[in-house]
Amino acid sequence: MHPTETAINDYVDGTSDPFERNAIDEHLAACAACRQLIEDLRELKSATATLELRPPPVRAWGRIERAIRLEQRDRPRAVFPSVKSLYWLGAAAAIVLAALIFPRFLPGRAPAGGDEPAEMSASARQAAEAIESELRLAESHYENAIKGLEAAAKSDQDALDPGTAATLQKNLAVIDQAISESRAAMRAQPTSEPAQQSLIENFKTKIALLQDTVALINEMRKGNEAGAARIVSGLKNKG
Amino acid sequence: MTARQQRPTLPFPSKEATVSPEDLVAQCQAGNVDAFETLYHQHAARLYTLACRMAGSPEDGEDLLQEIFLQAYRKLGSFKGDAAIGTWLYRLALNHCLDYVRSRQAKMNKLTDTLDAETSIQPTARRETPIARLDLERAVERLPDGCREAFVLHDVEGFDHKEVGRLLGIAEGTSKSQVFKARMKLRALLGRA
């Protein structure tokens, strides 16, 4: 009989009592499958011990700093959307579009041929309006974030050398074009999941590029050439 | 006037200068953002790594990192120096990650581990090459919620099963079971099965 998973865990972790350890040793002498399992789990444990720390993206501090400075100005909340909120923006957009096009799928809607079509239709409309309102709010946050970042990047752009500024402008133009194309695809196929994902990805890319730009300007202002070089290298690779 | 000219004289020494942890915390508590940036750079990698592994994705990890440091900035006034600032930040980050995990579990409670196991993990052909760190990091991200958190807390962060149970609100035996499940899934993902 093979050892239980708890017994194997304890054996690998070295926390078995002597009696249990002897019993497993005896079993291992006769069971190649369990020997292999123990060997694999020990290798995994060793590999886990070598995992290293991950440096956060350079833009991460910029996001935090801007949020702190906004708080210091007694603003109730930061205008920058989280990475996740952009997914919610896409999800909200999909729900609104689906609600407008296929209202019969909305919660609370009676099956086809129900007794109260007019009342259900009003309920569906209310739900769609509520979601649309949330979508407008999310879009507003997104646009504020873009505007804020663009303003920060524009006001300090003389801190950048002309070559880097040109690379940034080129990358932004490419992303704006991609956003336009994604929007066109969404208009043509409002329920297309790839089109929705493409639009969200392009929003994320633009936010990330603007955040990198502001982070680069900050590094230049501080005279941190190594930090600036790392960001420029990243921008060129994306470009 | 350029941005460089507009920037006020820094009241905080440059990063090259040595500042004691106590002075650094005092500057942060006084609202000095440059000091807080130094504190951030000292601890961000540790907390970001924890957040990525607990959340299971770099995107969520980055969001969590932002929330953790914003919370730290707001709460630094309550830091009395009973523990090292790094320990205080780690506890704050861990609690934040656990809140995130609980909140996500509440949203996803209709999904079962069985479903995750059946649909997301396909064993690969056995490999004999050593386990690469990057492969292991990616495999950890692919673990189902539940067993990933237990694995990260026990095998990576070094908590014992009793502590993992307390942190995740599960029984000690469940922690053992989840860690075993995670190890077996990682074994399959890394081509050891």
Coordinates of N, CA and C in Angstrom, one line a residue, chain B residues 2-175:
Chain B
T2 N 11.8 75.2 -17.5 CA 11.7 73.8 -17.7 C 11.3 73.1 -16.4
A3 N 10.9 71.8 -16.6 CA 10.5 71.1 -15.4 C 11.7 70.9 -14.4
R4 N 12.9 70.8 -14.9 CA 14.1 70.7 -14.0 C 14.2 72.0 -13.2
Q5 N 14.0 73.1 -13.8 CA 14.1 74.4 -13.1 C 13.0 74.5 -12.0
Q6 N 11.8 74.0 -12.4 CA 10.6 74.2 -11.5 C 10.8 73.3 -10.3
R7 N 11.5 72.2 -10.4 CA 11.5 71.2 -9.3 C 12.2 71.9 -8.1
P8 N 11.5 71.8 -6.9 CA 12.2 72.5 -5.7 C 13.4 71.7 -5.3
T9 N 14.2 72.3 -4.5 CA 15.4 71.7 -3.9 C 14.9 70.5 -3.1
L10 N 15.6 69.3 -3.3 CA 15.1 68.2 -2.6 C 15.5 68.3 -1.1
P11 N 14.5 68.1 -0.2 CA 14.8 68.2 1.2 C 15.4 66.9 1.7
F12 N 15.4 65.8 0.8 CA 15.9 64.5 1.3 C 17.2 64.2 0.6
P13 N 18.1 63.6 1.3 CA 19.4 63.3 0.7 C 19.3 62.4 -0.5
S14 N 20.3 62.4 -1.4 CA 20.2 61.5 -2.6 C 20.3 60.1 -2.1
K15 N 20.0 59.2 -3.1 CA 19.9 57.7 -2.7 C 21.3 57.2 -2.3
E16 N 22.3 57.9 -2.8 CA 23.6 57.3 -2.5 C 24.0 57.6 -1.0
A17 N 23.4 58.6 -0.4 CA 23.7 58.9 0.9 C 23.1 57.9 1.9
T18 N 23.8 57.6 3.0 CA 23.3 56.6 3.9 C 22.3 57.3 4.9
V19 N 21.1 56.7 5.0 CA 20.1 57.2 5.9 C 19.7 56.0 6.8
S20 N 19.6 56.3 8.1 CA 19.2 55.2 9.0 C 17.8 54.8 8.7
P21 N 17.4 53.6 9.0 CA 16.0 53.2 8.8 C 15.0 54.1 9.6
E22 N 15.5 54.5 10.8 CA 14.6 55.3 11.7 C 14.4 56.7 11.1
D23 N 15.5 57.2 10.5 CA 15.4 58.6 9.9 C 14.5 58.5 8.7
L24 N 14.7 57.4 7.9 CA 13.9 57.3 6.7 C 12.4 57.2 7.0
V25 N 12.1 56.4 8.0 CA 10.7 56.3 8.4 C 10.2 57.6 8.9
A26 N 11.0 58.3 9.7 CA 10.6 59.6 10.2 C 10.3 60.6 9.1
Q27 N 11.1 60.6 8.1 CA 10.9 61.5 6.9 C 9.6 61.1 6.2
C28 N 9.4 59.8 6.1 CA 8.2 59.3 5.4 C 6.9 59.7 6.2
Q29 N 7.0 59.6 7.5 CA 5.9 60.0 8.4 C 5.6 61.5 8.3
A30 N 6.7 62.2 8.0 CA 6.5 63.7 7.8 C 5.9 64.0 6.5
G31 N 5.7 63.0 5.6 CA 5.0 63.3 4.3 C 6.0 63.5 3.2
N32 N 7.3 63.2 3.4 CA 8.3 63.4 2.4 C 8.2 62.3 1.3
V33 N 7.8 62.7 0.2 CA 7.5 61.7 -0.9 C 8.9 61.1 -1.4
D34 N 9.9 61.9 -1.4 CA 11.2 61.4 -1.9 C 11.8 60.3 -0.9
A35 N 11.5 60.5 0.4 CA 11.9 59.5 1.3 C 11.1 58.3 1.1
F36 N 9.8 58.5 0.8 CA 8.9 57.3 0.6 C 9.4 56.5 -0.6
E37 N 9.9 57.3 -1.6 CA 10.4 56.6 -2.8 C 11.6 55.7 -2.5
T38 N 12.4 56.2 -1.6 CA 13.6 55.4 -1.2 C 13.1 54.1 -0.5
L39 N 12.1 54.3 0.4 CA 11.5 53.2 1.1 C 10.9 52.2 0.1
Y40 N 10.2 52.7 -0.9 CA 9.6 51.9 -1.9 C 10.7 51.0 -2.6
H41 N 11.8 51.7 -3.0 CA 12.8 51.0 -3.8 C 13.5 49.9 -2.9
Q42 N 13.5 50.1 -1.6 CA 14.1 49.1 -0.7 C 13.3 47.9 -0.6
H43 N 12.0 48.0 -0.7 CA 11.1 46.9 -0.4 C 10.2 46.4 -1.5
A44 N 10.1 47.2 -2.6 CA 9.1 46.9 -3.7 C 9.3 45.5 -4.3
A45 N 10.5 45.1 -4.5 CA 10.7 43.8 -5.2 C 10.1 42.7 -4.3
R46 N 10.4 42.7 -3.1 CA 10.0 41.7 -2.1 C 8.4 41.6 -2.1
L47 N 7.8 42.8 -2.0 CA 6.3 42.8 -1.9 C 5.7 42.6 -3.3
Y48 N 6.3 43.0 -4.3 CA 5.7 42.8 -5.7 C 5.8 41.3 -6.0
T49 N 6.9 40.6 -5.6 CA 7.0 39.2 -5.9 C 5.9 38.4 -5.1
L50 N 5.7 38.8 -3.8 CA 4.7 38.2 -3.0 C 3.3 38.4 -3.7
A51 N 3.0 39.6 -4.1 CA 1.7 40.0 -4.6 C 1.5 39.2 -5.9
C52 N 2.5 39.1 -6.8 CA 2.3 38.4 -8.1 C 2.0 36.9 -7.8
R53 N 2.8 36.4 -6.9 CA 2.6 34.9 -6.7 C 1.3 34.6 -6.0
M54 N 0.9 35.5 -5.1 CA -0.4 35.2 -4.4 C -1.6 35.5 -5.4
A55 N -1.5 36.5 -6.2 CA -2.6 36.8 -7.1 C -2.6 35.9 -8.3
G56 N -1.4 35.4 -8.7 CA -1.3 34.6 -9.9 C -1.1 35.3 -11.2
S57 N -0.8 36.6 -11.2 CA -0.6 37.3 -12.4 C 0.2 38.6 -12.1
P58 N 1.1 39.0 -13.0 CA 1.9 40.2 -12.8 C 1.0 41.4 -12.9
E59 N -0.1 41.4 -13.7 CA -1.0 42.6 -13.8 C -1.7 42.8 -12.4
D60 N -2.2 41.7 -11.8 CA -2.9 41.9 -10.5 C -1.8 42.2 -9.5
G61 N -0.6 41.6 -9.6 CA 0.5 41.9 -8.7 C 0.8 43.4 -8.7
E62 N 0.8 44.0 -9.9 CA 1.1 45.4 -10.0 C 0.1 46.3 -9.3
D63 N -1.2 45.9 -9.6 CA -2.3 46.6 -8.9 C -2.2 46.5 -7.4
L64 N -1.9 45.3 -6.9 CA -1.8 45.1 -5.5 C -0.6 45.9 -4.9
L65 N 0.5 45.9 -5.6 CA 1.7 46.7 -5.2 C 1.3 48.2 -5.0
Q66 N 0.5 48.7 -5.9 CA 0.1 50.1 -5.8 C -0.7 50.3 -4.6
E67 N -1.7 49.4 -4.4 CA -2.6 49.5 -3.2 C -1.8 49.4 -1.9
I68 N -0.9 48.4 -1.9 CA -0.1 48.2 -0.7 C 0.7 49.5 -0.3
F69 N 1.4 50.1 -1.3 CA 2.2 51.2 -0.9 C 1.3 52.5 -0.6
L70 N 0.2 52.6 -1.3 CA -0.7 53.7 -0.9 C -1.2 53.5 0.5
Q71 N -1.6 52.3 0.9 CA -2.0 52.0 2.2 C -0.9 52.2 3.2
A72 N 0.3 51.8 2.8 CA 1.5 52.1 3.7 C 1.7 53.6 3.9
Y73 N 1.5 54.3 2.9 CA 1.7 55.8 3.0 C 0.7 56.4 4.0
R74 N -0.5 55.9 3.8 CA -1.6 56.4 4.7 C -1.4 56.0 6.2
K75 N -0.9 54.7 6.4 CA -0.8 54.2 7.7 C 0.5 54.4 8.4
L76 N 1.5 54.9 7.7 CA 2.8 55.1 8.3 C 2.8 55.8 9.6
G77 N 1.8 56.7 9.8 CA 1.7 57.5 11.0 C 1.5 56.6 12.2
S78 N 0.9 55.4 12.0 CA 0.6 54.5 13.1 C 1.8 53.5 13.4
F79 N 2.9 53.6 12.6 CA 4.0 52.7 12.8 C 4.8 53.2 14.0
K80 N 5.0 52.4 15.0 CA 5.6 52.8 16.2 C 7.1 52.3 16.3
G81 N 7.5 51.5 15.4 CA 8.9 51.1 15.4 C 9.1 49.8 16.3
D82 N 8.0 49.2 16.7 CA 8.1 47.9 17.5 C 8.7 46.8 16.7
A83 N 8.5 46.8 15.4 CA 9.2 45.8 14.5 C 9.9 46.6 13.4
A84 N 10.8 45.9 12.6 CA 11.5 46.6 11.6 C 10.5 47.1 10.5
I85 N 10.8 48.2 9.8 CA 9.8 48.7 8.9 C 9.6 47.6 7.8
G86 N 10.6 46.8 7.4 CA 10.4 45.8 6.4 C 9.4 44.8 6.9
T87 N 9.4 44.4 8.1 CA 8.5 43.4 8.7 C 7.1 44.0 8.7
W88 N 7.0 45.3 9.1 CA 5.7 46.0 9.1 C 5.1 46.0 7.7
L89 N 5.9 46.4 6.7 CA 5.4 46.4 5.3 C 5.0 45.0 4.8
Y90 N 5.8 44.0 5.2 CA 5.5 42.7 4.7 C 4.1 42.2 5.3
R91 N 3.9 42.5 6.6 CA 2.6 42.1 7.2 C 1.5 42.8 6.5
L92 N 1.7 44.1 6.3 CA 0.6 44.9 5.6 C 0.4 44.3 4.2
A93 N 1.4 44.0 3.5 CA 1.3 43.5 2.1 C 0.6 42.1 2.2
L94 N 1.0 41.3 3.1 CA 0.4 39.9 3.2 C -1.1 40.0 3.5
N95 N -1.4 40.9 4.5 CA -2.9 41.1 4.8 C -3.6 41.6 3.6
H96 N -3.0 42.5 2.8 CA -3.7 43.0 1.7 C -3.9 41.9 0.6
C97 N -2.9 41.1 0.4 CA -3.0 40.0 -0.5 C -4.0 39.0 -0.1
L98 N -4.1 38.7 1.2 CA -5.1 37.8 1.7 C -6.5 38.3 1.6
D99 N -6.7 39.6 1.8 CA -8.0 40.2 1.6 C -8.4 40.1 0.1
Y100 N -7.4 40.3 -0.8 CA -7.7 40.1 -2.2 C -8.1 38.7 -2.6
V101 N -7.3 37.8 -2.0 CA -7.6 36.3 -2.3 C -9.0 36.0 -1.8
R102 N -9.4 36.4 -0.5 CA -10.7 36.1 0.0 C -11.8 36.8 -0.8
S103 N -11.6 38.0 -1.2 CA -12.6 38.7 -2.0 C -12.8 38.0 -3.4
R104 N -11.7 37.5 -4.0 CA -11.8 36.8 -5.2 C -12.5 35.5 -5.1
Q105 N -12.1 34.8 -3.9 CA -12.8 33.5 -3.7 C -14.3 33.7 -3.5
A106 N -14.7 34.8 -2.8 CA -16.1 35.0 -2.6 C -16.8 35.2 -4.0
K107 N -16.1 35.8 -4.9 CA -16.7 36.1 -6.2 C -16.8 34.8 -7.0
M108 N -15.8 33.9 -6.8 CA -15.6 32.7 -7.7 C -16.1 31.5 -7.0
N109 N -16.8 31.6 -5.9 CA -17.1 30.4 -5.1 C -17.9 29.3 -5.8
K110 N -18.4 29.6 -7.0 CA -19.1 28.6 -7.7 C -18.1 27.6 -8.5
L111 N -16.9 28.1 -8.6 CA -15.9 27.2 -9.3 C -15.3 26.2 -8.3
T112 N -15.1 25.0 -8.7 CA -14.5 24.0 -7.8 C -13.1 23.7 -8.3
D113 N -12.4 23.2 -7.3 CA -11.0 22.8 -7.6 C -11.0 21.7 -8.6
T114 N -12.0 20.8 -8.5 CA -12.1 19.7 -9.4 C -12.2 20.2 -10.9
L115 N -13.0 21.2 -11.1 CA -13.1 21.7 -12.4 C -11.8 22.3 -12.9
D116 N -11.1 23.0 -12.0 CA -9.8 23.6 -12.4 C -8.8 22.5 -12.8
A117 N -8.9 21.4 -11.9 CA -7.9 20.3 -12.2 C -8.2 19.6 -13.5
E118 N -9.4 19.5 -13.8 CA -9.8 18.7 -15.0 C -9.5 19.6 -16.3
T119 N -9.7 20.9 -16.2 CA -9.7 21.7 -17.4 C -8.4 22.4 -17.6
S120 N -7.6 22.7 -16.6 CA -6.5 23.6 -16.8 C -5.1 23.0 -16.8
I121 N -5.0 21.8 -16.2 CA -3.6 21.2 -16.1 C -3.5 20.0 -17.0
Q122 N -2.7 20.1 -17.9 CA -2.4 18.9 -18.8 C -1.0 18.5 -18.6
P123 N -0.7 17.3 -18.1 CA 0.7 16.9 -17.9 C 1.4 16.9 -19.2
T124 N 2.7 17.3 -19.2 CA 3.5 17.3 -20.4 C 4.4 16.1 -20.3
A125 N 5.1 15.8 -21.5 CA 6.0 14.7 -21.5 C 7.1 14.9 -20.5
R126 N 7.5 13.8 -19.9 CA 8.6 13.8 -18.9 C 9.9 14.4 -19.4
R127 N 10.4 15.4 -18.7 CA 11.7 16.0 -19.1 C 12.7 15.7 -18.0
E128 N 14.0 15.6 -18.5 CA 15.0 15.2 -17.5 C 15.9 16.4 -17.2
T129 N 15.7 17.6 -17.9 CA 16.5 18.7 -17.6 C 16.1 19.4 -16.3
P130 N 17.1 20.1 -15.7 CA 16.7 20.7 -14.4 C 15.6 21.7 -14.5
I131 N 14.8 21.9 -13.4 CA 13.7 22.8 -13.5 C 14.2 24.2 -13.6
A132 N 13.8 24.9 -14.6 CA 14.3 26.3 -14.8 C 13.4 27.2 -13.9
R133 N 14.0 28.3 -13.3 CA 13.2 29.2 -12.4 C 12.1 29.8 -13.1
L134 N 12.3 30.2 -14.4 CA 11.2 30.9 -15.1 C 10.1 30.0 -15.3
D135 N 10.4 28.7 -15.7 CA 9.3 27.7 -15.9 C 8.5 27.5 -14.6
L136 N 9.2 27.5 -13.5 CA 8.6 27.2 -12.3 C 7.7 28.4 -11.9
E137 N 8.2 29.7 -12.1 CA 7.4 30.9 -11.8 C 6.1 30.8 -12.7
R138 N 6.2 30.5 -13.9 CA 5.0 30.4 -14.8 C 4.1 29.3 -14.4
A139 N 4.6 28.2 -14.0 CA 3.8 27.1 -13.5 C 3.0 27.5 -12.3
V140 N 3.7 28.2 -11.4 CA 3.0 28.6 -10.1 C 1.8 29.5 -10.5
E141 N 2.0 30.4 -11.4 CA 0.9 31.3 -11.8 C -0.3 30.5 -12.4
R142 N 0.0 29.3 -12.9 CA -1.1 28.5 -13.5 C -1.8 27.6 -12.5
L143 N -1.3 27.6 -11.3 CA -2.0 26.8 -10.3 C -3.4 27.3 -10.0
P144 N -4.3 26.4 -9.7 CA -5.7 26.9 -9.4 C -5.6 27.7 -8.1
D145 N -6.5 28.7 -8.0 CA -6.7 29.5 -6.7 C -6.9 28.5 -5.6
G146 N -6.5 28.8 -4.5 CA -6.6 27.9 -3.3 C -5.3 27.1 -3.1
C147 N -5.0 26.2 -4.0 CA -3.8 25.5 -3.8 C -2.5 26.4 -4.1
R148 N -2.7 27.4 -5.0 CA -1.6 28.3 -5.2 C -1.2 29.1 -4.0
E149 N -2.2 29.6 -3.3 CA -1.9 30.5 -2.1 C -1.3 29.6 -1.0
A150 N -1.8 28.4 -0.8 CA -1.2 27.6 0.2 C 0.2 27.2 -0.1
F151 N 0.5 26.9 -1.4 CA 1.8 26.6 -1.8 C 2.8 27.8 -1.6
V152 N 2.3 28.9 -2.1 CA 3.2 30.1 -1.9 C 3.5 30.4 -0.5
L153 N 2.5 30.3 0.4 CA 2.7 30.6 1.8 C 3.6 29.6 2.4
H154 N 3.4 28.3 2.1 CA 4.2 27.2 2.8 C 5.5 27.0 2.1
D155 N 5.5 26.8 0.8 CA 6.8 26.4 0.2 C 7.7 27.5 -0.2
V156 N 7.1 28.7 -0.4 CA 7.9 29.8 -0.9 C 8.2 30.8 0.3
E157 N 7.1 31.1 1.0 CA 7.3 32.1 2.1 C 7.7 31.5 3.4
G158 N 7.5 30.2 3.5 CA 8.1 29.5 4.7 C 7.2 29.4 5.9
F159 N 5.9 29.7 5.8 CA 5.0 29.5 6.9 C 4.7 28.0 7.1
D160 N 4.5 27.6 8.4 CA 4.1 26.2 8.6 C 2.6 26.0 8.3
H161 N 2.2 24.8 8.3 CA 0.8 24.5 7.9 C -0.2 25.1 8.9
K162 N 0.2 25.2 10.1 CA -0.8 25.8 11.1 C -1.0 27.3 10.8
E163 N 0.2 28.0 10.5 CA 0.1 29.4 10.2 C -0.7 29.6 8.8
V164 N -0.4 28.7 7.9 CA -1.1 28.8 6.6 C -2.6 28.7 6.8
G165 N -3.0 27.7 7.6 CA -4.4 27.5 7.9 C -5.0 28.7 8.5
R166 N -4.3 29.3 9.5 CA -4.8 30.6 10.1 C -4.9 31.7 9.1
L167 N -3.9 31.9 8.3 CA -3.9 33.0 7.4 C -5.0 32.8 6.3
L168 N -5.2 31.6 5.8 CA -6.2 31.4 4.8 C -7.6 31.0 5.3
G169 N -7.7 30.9 6.6 CA -9.0 30.5 7.2 C -9.4 29.1 6.9
I170 N -8.4 28.2 6.8 CA -8.7 26.8 6.5 C -8.0 25.9 7.6
A171 N -8.4 24.6 7.7 CA -7.9 23.7 8.6 C -6.4 23.4 8.3
E172 N -5.6 23.0 9.3 CA -4.2 22.7 9.0 C -4.1 21.5 8.0
G173 N -5.0 20.5 8.2 CA -5.1 19.4 7.3 C -5.4 19.8 5.8
T174 N -6.3 20.8 5.7 CA -6.6 21.3 4.4 C -5.4 22.0 3.7
S175 N -4.6 22.7 4.6 CA -3.4 23.3 4.1 C -2.5 22.3 3.5

